[in-house]
Amino acid sequence: MSTPGDQPQCQIDPNVKYTYFDNDGKIAGTALFATAQQMDLSTTSLQWSETDQLVMLKATGDLPPLTITWTTKCAPTCSPGSTTLWTKQPISVGQRLEKTYTISDTPTTTYDYLDVTYELDIDAPNADQLTPPISWGSEVRCDDKLSIANTSGCVVPWTTPTLFVSRAEYGSSADMIDWAQQNLSGHWGLKDTGAPLHRLQNDSDQKANRRAICDKSKFTKDPAITDDTCDEFPFAGTYESGALNGVTHGKDCAQVTAVRAGNTGDNATDWPTITPVGPFTGEEKCVRGHIPGNLNSDLGGTYGVFIQSARLADNDGFWLKVTF
């Protein structure tokens, strides 16, 4: 089971084939293997463990005993740069080879993009090497205090993580996001419909975005809303913020307000949904809402935790899904 901060990466190939030819160049036998690797990256550590496995599934024909040589290489700043798991290791049908080892990185002053490559050589005694070893690869990104202050860690750079936002926890703030994803043409962060959101790391730019949409001079609180605050989506901490896409005043966003449903004292229960305020075209670059303060701030805090747990760098993409 993964824990917060873990980023396991798994690769499985169930169809690795070896063919043995006789002295006349005819196929004398075949073997089928499966390989699997799990790379347990951590968003708070520059060291990770990897477990590699190989299983011989079956053999056909007149196949001599086989051996396995497996080498993992990591470049350019990994330690060790090369790990040999097995050298001429005999293997037979049904046998599984497995080894766990560690790799670490020493990042430079920029992001380290590490190429991890695997080389598998299946061989038979006295057989001619007709084909080169099988090779494949993966990529890891590590950084030292660049994406997240005071921590170092590694991630799989080609994945796009998902931020899950719960209606049960965030009530009308979550409903506002869902409303925007469904009703505005940007469909920000909505997988299969819109494009990913992208983290904006610069704090000054985030504050400027917030002022453009929600400055006190541009937003009038509604006394009917419990601790009314100006909530905006896309977040000020993303490149999709309305302020970075031509909006200079929050009045030009689509406008919504929380709707009271009860008086339990729990704002997520009492203010579970929103409703539009005035007309909207669907082409607005943002939505701005009157949302109870703790729902607004708690959801913003969850985004901040998500940035750290996924170790998002500036301009890294992510999906956002509203759940129940």
GROMACS .gro file of C-alpha atoms in nm:
model
  324
    1MET     CA    1   0.000   0.000   0.000
    2SER     CA    2   0.127   0.346  -0.088
    3THR     CA    3   0.158   0.612   0.179
    4PRO     CA    4   0.134   0.991   0.129
    5GLY     CA    5   0.444   1.106  -0.051
    6ASP     CA    6   0.496   0.774  -0.230
    7GLN     CA    7   0.484   0.760  -0.608
    8PRO     CA    8   0.510   0.394  -0.710
    9GLN     CA    9   0.575   0.331  -1.076
   10CYS     CA   10   0.507  -0.015  -1.214
   11GLN     CA   11   0.591  -0.168  -1.550
   12ILE     CA   12   0.486  -0.518  -1.655
   13ASP     CA   13   0.563  -0.706  -1.976
   14PRO     CA   14   0.405  -1.054  -1.990
   15ASN     CA   15   0.529  -1.133  -2.340
   16VAL     CA   16   0.911  -1.145  -2.344
   17LYS     CA   17   1.014  -1.409  -2.598
   18TYR     CA   18   1.337  -1.601  -2.658
   19THR     CA   19   1.399  -1.818  -2.965
   20TYR     CA   20   1.672  -2.082  -2.987
   21PHE     CA   21   1.804  -2.181  -3.332
   22ASP     CA   22   1.987  -2.501  -3.419
   23ASN     CA   23   2.307  -2.520  -3.624
   24ASP     CA   24   2.106  -2.511  -3.947
   25GLY     CA   25   1.936  -2.186  -3.849
   26LYS     CA   26   1.602  -2.351  -3.778
   27ILE     CA   27   1.393  -2.282  -3.470
   28ALA     CA   28   1.466  -2.558  -3.219
   29GLY     CA   29   1.285  -2.417  -2.917
   30THR     CA   30   1.127  -2.109  -2.762
   31ALA     CA   31   1.076  -1.962  -2.415
   32LEU     CA   32   0.827  -1.712  -2.280
   33PHE     CA   33   0.904  -1.480  -1.988
   34ALA     CA   34   0.727  -1.206  -1.795
   35THR     CA   35   0.905  -0.908  -1.638
   36ALA     CA   36   0.786  -0.661  -1.375
   37GLN     CA   37   0.939  -0.362  -1.203
   38GLN     CA   38   0.814  -0.148  -0.918
   39MET     CA   39   0.998   0.176  -0.848
   40ASP     CA   40   0.893   0.319  -0.508
   41LEU     CA   41   0.970   0.687  -0.550
   42SER     CA   42   0.924   0.929  -0.262
   43THR     CA   43   0.826   1.295  -0.291
   44THR     CA   44   1.027   1.364   0.026
   45SER     CA   45   1.344   1.164  -0.040
   46LEU     CA   46   1.617   1.144  -0.301
   47GLN     CA   47   1.652   0.770  -0.245
   48TRP     CA   48   1.411   0.505  -0.366
   49SER     CA   49   1.387   0.129  -0.377
   50GLU     CA   50   1.315  -0.079  -0.682
   51THR     CA   51   1.200  -0.439  -0.704
   52ASP     CA   52   1.253  -0.623  -1.033
   53GLN     CA   53   1.110  -0.964  -1.115
   54LEU     CA   54   1.139  -1.212  -1.397
   55VAL     CA   55   0.941  -1.536  -1.440
   56MET     CA   56   0.994  -1.809  -1.700
   57LEU     CA   57   0.639  -1.898  -1.802
   58LYS     CA   58   0.687  -2.179  -2.052
   59ALA     CA   59   0.921  -2.349  -2.300
   60THR     CA   60   0.866  -2.535  -2.627
   61GLY     CA   61   1.075  -2.766  -2.842
   62ASP     CA   62   1.432  -2.874  -2.780
   63LEU     CA   63   1.543  -2.587  -2.556
   64PRO     CA   64   1.876  -2.610  -2.369
   65PRO     CA   65   1.917  -2.465  -2.016
   66LEU     CA   66   1.892  -2.086  -2.020
   67THR     CA   67   2.061  -1.813  -1.819
   68ILE     CA   68   1.961  -1.457  -1.737
   69THR     CA   69   2.175  -1.145  -1.715
   70TRP     CA   70   1.992  -0.828  -1.600
   71THR     CA   71   2.145  -0.482  -1.559
   72THR     CA   72   1.976  -0.159  -1.448
   73LYS     CA   73   2.142   0.170  -1.536
   74CYS     CA   74   2.053   0.518  -1.413
   75ALA     CA   75   2.203   0.839  -1.554
   76PRO     CA   76   2.335   1.099  -1.529
   77THR     CA   77   2.353   1.170  -1.153
   78CYS     CA   78   2.231   0.844  -0.993
   79SER     CA   79   2.421   0.638  -0.744
   80PRO     CA   80   2.496   0.366  -0.829
   81GLY     CA   81   2.497   0.434  -1.199
   82SER     CA   82   2.466   0.064  -1.274
   83THR     CA   83   2.325  -0.233  -1.080
   84THR     CA   84   2.369  -0.589  -1.200
   85LEU     CA   85   2.091  -0.805  -1.058
   86TRP     CA   86   2.189  -1.138  -1.213
   87THR     CA   87   2.482  -1.257  -1.424
   88LYS     CA   88   2.438  -1.582  -1.619
   89GLN     CA   89   2.175  -1.687  -1.365
   90PRO     CA   90   2.022  -2.026  -1.458
   91ILE     CA   91   1.643  -2.023  -1.487
   92SER     CA   92   1.379  -2.287  -1.564
   93VAL     CA   93   1.005  -2.298  -1.629
   94GLY     CA   94   0.807  -2.176  -1.329
   95GLN     CA   95   1.107  -2.017  -1.161
   96ARG     CA   96   1.081  -1.656  -1.047
   97LEU     CA   97   1.381  -1.429  -0.994
   98GLU     CA   98   1.334  -1.123  -0.772
   99LYS     CA   99   1.565  -0.857  -0.633
  100THR     CA  100   1.515  -0.530  -0.444
  101TYR     CA  101   1.784  -0.261  -0.444
  102THR     CA  102   1.816   0.113  -0.383
  103ILE     CA  103   1.909   0.406  -0.604
  104SER     CA  104   1.967   0.767  -0.502
  105ASP     CA  105   2.019   1.098  -0.676
  106THR     CA  106   2.222   1.409  -0.602
  107PRO     CA  107   2.035   1.688  -0.781
  108THR     CA  108   2.205   1.985  -0.934
  109THR     CA  109   2.068   2.338  -0.907
  110THR     CA  110   1.802   2.250  -1.163
  111TYR     CA  111   1.559   1.962  -1.205
  112ASP     CA  112   1.729   1.629  -1.268
  113TYR     CA  113   1.565   1.419  -1.537
  114LEU     CA  114   1.706   1.071  -1.488
  115ASP     CA  115   1.703   0.803  -1.754
  116VAL     CA  116   1.656   0.459  -1.600
  117THR     CA  117   1.727   0.181  -1.850
  118TYR     CA  118   1.702  -0.196  -1.823
  119GLU     CA  119   1.898  -0.455  -2.019
  120LEU     CA  120   1.795  -0.821  -2.021
  121ASP     CA  121   2.012  -1.083  -2.187
  122ILE     CA  122   1.862  -1.433  -2.224
  123ASP     CA  123   2.123  -1.684  -2.330
  124ALA     CA  124   2.195  -2.054  -2.375
  125PRO     CA  125   2.538  -2.216  -2.332
  126ASN     CA  126   2.738  -2.227  -2.657
  127ALA     CA  127   2.459  -2.046  -2.845
  128ASP     CA  128   2.543  -1.772  -3.092
  129GLN     CA  129   2.415  -1.429  -2.986
  130LEU     CA  130   2.190  -1.357  -3.284
  131THR     CA  131   2.005  -1.061  -3.134
  132PRO     CA  132   2.117  -0.790  -2.892
  133PRO     CA  133   1.989  -0.790  -2.532
  134ILE     CA  134   1.634  -0.665  -2.477
  135SER     CA  135   1.630  -0.309  -2.346
  136TRP     CA  136   1.365  -0.063  -2.227
  137GLY     CA  137   1.352   0.238  -2.001
  138SER     CA  138   1.174   0.487  -1.779
  139GLU     CA  139   1.223   0.842  -1.650
  140VAL     CA  140   1.243   0.997  -1.303
  141ARG     CA  141   1.254   1.365  -1.205
  142CYS     CA  142   1.425   1.474  -0.882
  143ASP     CA  143   1.476   1.817  -0.731
  144ASP     CA  144   1.627   1.970  -0.419
  145LYS     CA  145   1.401   2.241  -0.271
  146LEU     CA  146   1.289   2.365  -0.612
  147SER     CA  147   0.927   2.255  -0.638
  148ILE     CA  148   0.862   2.237  -0.262
  149ALA     CA  149   1.050   2.452  -0.011
  150ASN     CA  150   1.275   2.274   0.240
  151THR     CA  151   1.226   1.926   0.094
  152SER     CA  152   1.381   1.711  -0.175
  153GLY     CA  153   1.219   1.429  -0.367
  154CYS     CA  154   1.148   1.245  -0.688
  155VAL     CA  155   0.844   1.185  -0.909
  156VAL     CA  156   0.741   1.024  -1.234
  157PRO     CA  157   0.731   1.331  -1.462
  158TRP     CA  158   0.506   1.195  -1.736
  159THR     CA  159   0.204   1.123  -1.515
  160THR     CA  160  -0.079   1.372  -1.453
  161PRO     CA  161  -0.214   1.333  -1.098
  162THR     CA  162  -0.572   1.405  -0.992
  163LEU     CA  163  -0.687   1.633  -0.711
  164PHE     CA  164  -1.007   1.493  -0.558
  165VAL     CA  165  -1.241   1.752  -0.403
  166SER     CA  166  -1.517   1.617  -0.179
  167ARG     CA  167  -1.863   1.774  -0.160
  168ALA     CA  168  -1.903   1.625   0.187
  169GLU     CA  169  -1.601   1.824   0.307
  170TYR     CA  170  -1.619   2.143   0.101
  171GLY     CA  171  -1.989   2.185   0.024
  172SER     CA  172  -2.067   2.484  -0.195
  173SER     CA  173  -1.698   2.549  -0.271
  174ALA     CA  174  -1.677   2.204  -0.433
  175ASP     CA  175  -2.014   2.255  -0.603
  176MET     CA  176  -1.890   2.583  -0.753
  177ILE     CA  177  -1.597   2.399  -0.913
  178ASP     CA  178  -1.825   2.128  -1.048
  179TRP     CA  179  -2.066   2.391  -1.181
  180ALA     CA  180  -1.782   2.570  -1.361
  181GLN     CA  181  -1.643   2.249  -1.506
  182GLN     CA  182  -1.983   2.154  -1.642
  183ASN     CA  183  -2.119   2.494  -1.751
  184LEU     CA  184  -1.825   2.707  -1.862
  185SER     CA  185  -1.641   2.639  -2.185
  186GLY     CA  186  -1.300   2.607  -2.019
  187HIS     CA  187  -1.398   2.284  -1.838
  188TRP     CA  188  -1.079   2.342  -1.636
  189GLY     CA  189  -0.929   2.022  -1.499
  190LEU     CA  190  -1.219   1.803  -1.615
  191LYS     CA  191  -1.064   1.489  -1.757
  192ASP     CA  192  -1.187   1.374  -2.101
  193THR     CA  193  -1.358   1.712  -2.155
  194GLY     CA  194  -1.122   1.992  -2.064
  195ALA     CA  195  -0.747   2.035  -2.028
  196PRO     CA  196  -0.543   1.992  -1.710
  197LEU     CA  197  -0.491   2.277  -1.468
  198HIS     CA  198  -0.128   2.382  -1.416
  199ARG     CA  199   0.041   2.482  -1.092
  200LEU     CA  200   0.157   2.844  -1.068
  201GLN     CA  201   0.443   2.849  -0.818
  202ASN     CA  202   0.534   3.218  -0.797
  203ASP     CA  203   0.376   3.360  -0.481
  204SER     CA  204   0.368   3.720  -0.605
  205ASP     CA  205   0.185   3.615  -0.920
  206GLN     CA  206  -0.066   3.420  -0.713
  207LYS     CA  207  -0.138   3.724  -0.497
  208ALA     CA  208  -0.178   3.944  -0.804
  209ASN     CA  209  -0.426   3.696  -0.950
  210ARG     CA  210  -0.620   3.695  -0.625
  211ARG     CA  211  -0.634   4.076  -0.613
  212ALA     CA  212  -0.760   4.098  -0.971
  213ILE     CA  213  -1.058   3.873  -0.896
  214CYS     CA  214  -1.125   3.917  -0.524
  215ASP     CA  215  -0.975   4.245  -0.402
  216LYS     CA  216  -1.185   4.412  -0.130
  217SER     CA  217  -1.258   4.697  -0.368
  218LYS     CA  218  -1.397   4.448  -0.622
  219PHE     CA  219  -1.605   4.217  -0.401
  220THR     CA  220  -1.891   4.306  -0.167
  221LYS     CA  221  -1.968   4.050   0.100
  222ASP     CA  222  -2.322   3.917   0.135
  223PRO     CA  223  -2.429   3.933   0.502
  224ALA     CA  224  -2.672   3.645   0.438
  225ILE     CA  225  -2.378   3.407   0.378
  226THR     CA  226  -2.200   3.272   0.687
  227ASP     CA  227  -1.857   3.439   0.697
  228ASP     CA  228  -1.889   3.523   0.328
  229THR     CA  229  -1.567   3.513   0.128
  230CYS     CA  230  -1.473   3.557  -0.235
  231ASP     CA  231  -1.400   3.215  -0.383
  232GLU     CA  232  -1.262   3.180  -0.734
  233PHE     CA  233  -1.200   2.908  -0.986
  234PRO     CA  234  -0.967   2.836  -1.160
  235PHE     CA  235  -0.747   2.883  -0.853
  236ALA     CA  236  -0.525   3.190  -0.825
  237GLY     CA  237  -0.240   2.942  -0.787
  238THR     CA  238  -0.280   2.807  -1.142
  239TYR     CA  239  -0.189   2.936  -1.485
  240GLU     CA  240  -0.557   2.904  -1.575
  241SER     CA  241  -0.651   3.181  -1.330
  242GLY     CA  242  -0.885   3.429  -1.494
  243ALA     CA  243  -0.639   3.705  -1.408
  244LEU     CA  244  -0.377   3.546  -1.634
  245ASN     CA  245  -0.628   3.506  -1.913
  246GLY     CA  246  -0.756   3.857  -1.972
  247VAL     CA  247  -0.978   3.917  -1.664
  248THR     CA  248  -0.894   4.234  -1.471
  249HIS     CA  249  -1.200   4.244  -1.244
  250GLY     CA  250  -1.391   3.961  -1.077
  251LYS     CA  251  -1.720   4.105  -1.201
  252ASP     CA  252  -1.631   3.965  -1.543
  253CYS     CA  253  -1.631   3.608  -1.409
  254ALA     CA  254  -1.953   3.410  -1.395
  255GLN     CA  255  -2.113   3.490  -1.058
  256VAL     CA  256  -2.256   3.234  -0.814
  257THR     CA  257  -2.362   3.221  -0.451
  258ALA     CA  258  -2.392   2.949  -0.191
  259VAL     CA  259  -2.744   2.826  -0.111
  260ARG     CA  260  -2.843   2.749   0.249
  261ALA     CA  261  -2.997   2.407   0.307
  262GLY     CA  262  -2.990   2.376   0.687
  263ASN     CA  263  -2.874   2.504   1.025
  264THR     CA  264  -2.667   2.220   1.167
  265GLY     CA  265  -2.360   2.433   1.226
  266ASP     CA  266  -2.159   2.237   0.969
  267ASN     CA  267  -2.109   2.466   0.671
  268ALA     CA  268  -2.054   2.183   0.422
  269THR     CA  269  -2.397   2.048   0.518
  270ASP     CA  270  -2.569   2.382   0.562
  271TRP     CA  271  -2.430   2.536   0.240
  272PRO     CA  272  -2.393   2.238   0.004
  273THR     CA  273  -2.467   2.394  -0.334
  274ILE     CA  274  -2.445   2.714  -0.537
  275THR     CA  275  -2.673   2.892  -0.778
  276PRO     CA  276  -2.583   3.143  -1.051
  277VAL     CA  277  -2.630   3.512  -0.977
  278GLY     CA  278  -2.751   3.686  -1.289
  279PRO     CA  279  -2.698   3.572  -1.648
  280PHE     CA  280  -2.384   3.403  -1.780
  281THR     CA  281  -2.275   3.320  -2.134
  282GLY     CA  282  -2.069   3.009  -2.063
  283GLU     CA  283  -1.764   3.174  -2.219
  284GLU     CA  284  -1.644   3.343  -1.900
  285LYS     CA  285  -1.279   3.283  -1.810
  286CYS     CA  286  -1.357   3.216  -1.442
  287VAL     CA  287  -1.627   3.181  -1.178
  288ARG     CA  288  -1.648   3.389  -0.861
  289GLY     CA  289  -1.865   3.288  -0.569
  290HIS     CA  290  -1.999   3.396  -0.232
  291ILE     CA  291  -1.884   3.098  -0.024
  292PRO     CA  292  -1.861   3.045   0.357
  293GLY     CA  293  -1.507   3.118   0.470
  294ASN     CA  294  -1.400   2.781   0.608
  295LEU     CA  295  -1.515   2.596   0.294
  296ASN     CA  296  -1.312   2.833   0.080
  297SER     CA  297  -0.997   2.823   0.293
  298ASP     CA  298  -1.011   2.448   0.363
  299LEU     CA  299  -1.031   2.366  -0.006
  300GLY     CA  300  -0.741   2.599  -0.074
  301GLY     CA  301  -0.544   2.421   0.196
  302THR     CA  302  -0.622   2.087   0.035
  303TYR     CA  303  -0.481   2.215  -0.293
  304GLY     CA  304  -0.164   2.315  -0.109
  305VAL     CA  305  -0.129   1.969   0.046
  306PHE     CA  306  -0.190   1.811  -0.295
  307ILE     CA  307   0.091   2.018  -0.449
  308GLN     CA  308   0.330   1.878  -0.191
  309SER     CA  309   0.209   1.517  -0.200
  310ALA     CA  310   0.236   1.512  -0.582
  311ARG     CA  311   0.551   1.729  -0.578
  312LEU     CA  312   0.417   1.948  -0.857
  313ALA     CA  313   0.670   2.178  -1.016
  314ASP     CA  314   0.581   2.511  -1.172
  315ASN     CA  315   0.352   2.451  -1.473
  316ASP     CA  316   0.299   2.082  -1.390
  317GLY     CA  317  -0.047   1.970  -1.495
  318PHE     CA  318  -0.315   1.803  -1.283
  319TRP     CA  319  -0.676   1.695  -1.315
  320LEU     CA  320  -0.948   1.794  -1.066
  321LYS     CA  321  -1.244   1.569  -0.989
  322VAL     CA  322  -1.534   1.665  -0.761
  323THR     CA  323  -1.656   1.368  -0.560
  324PHE     CA  324  -1.938   1.306  -0.311
   0.00000   0.00000   0.00000
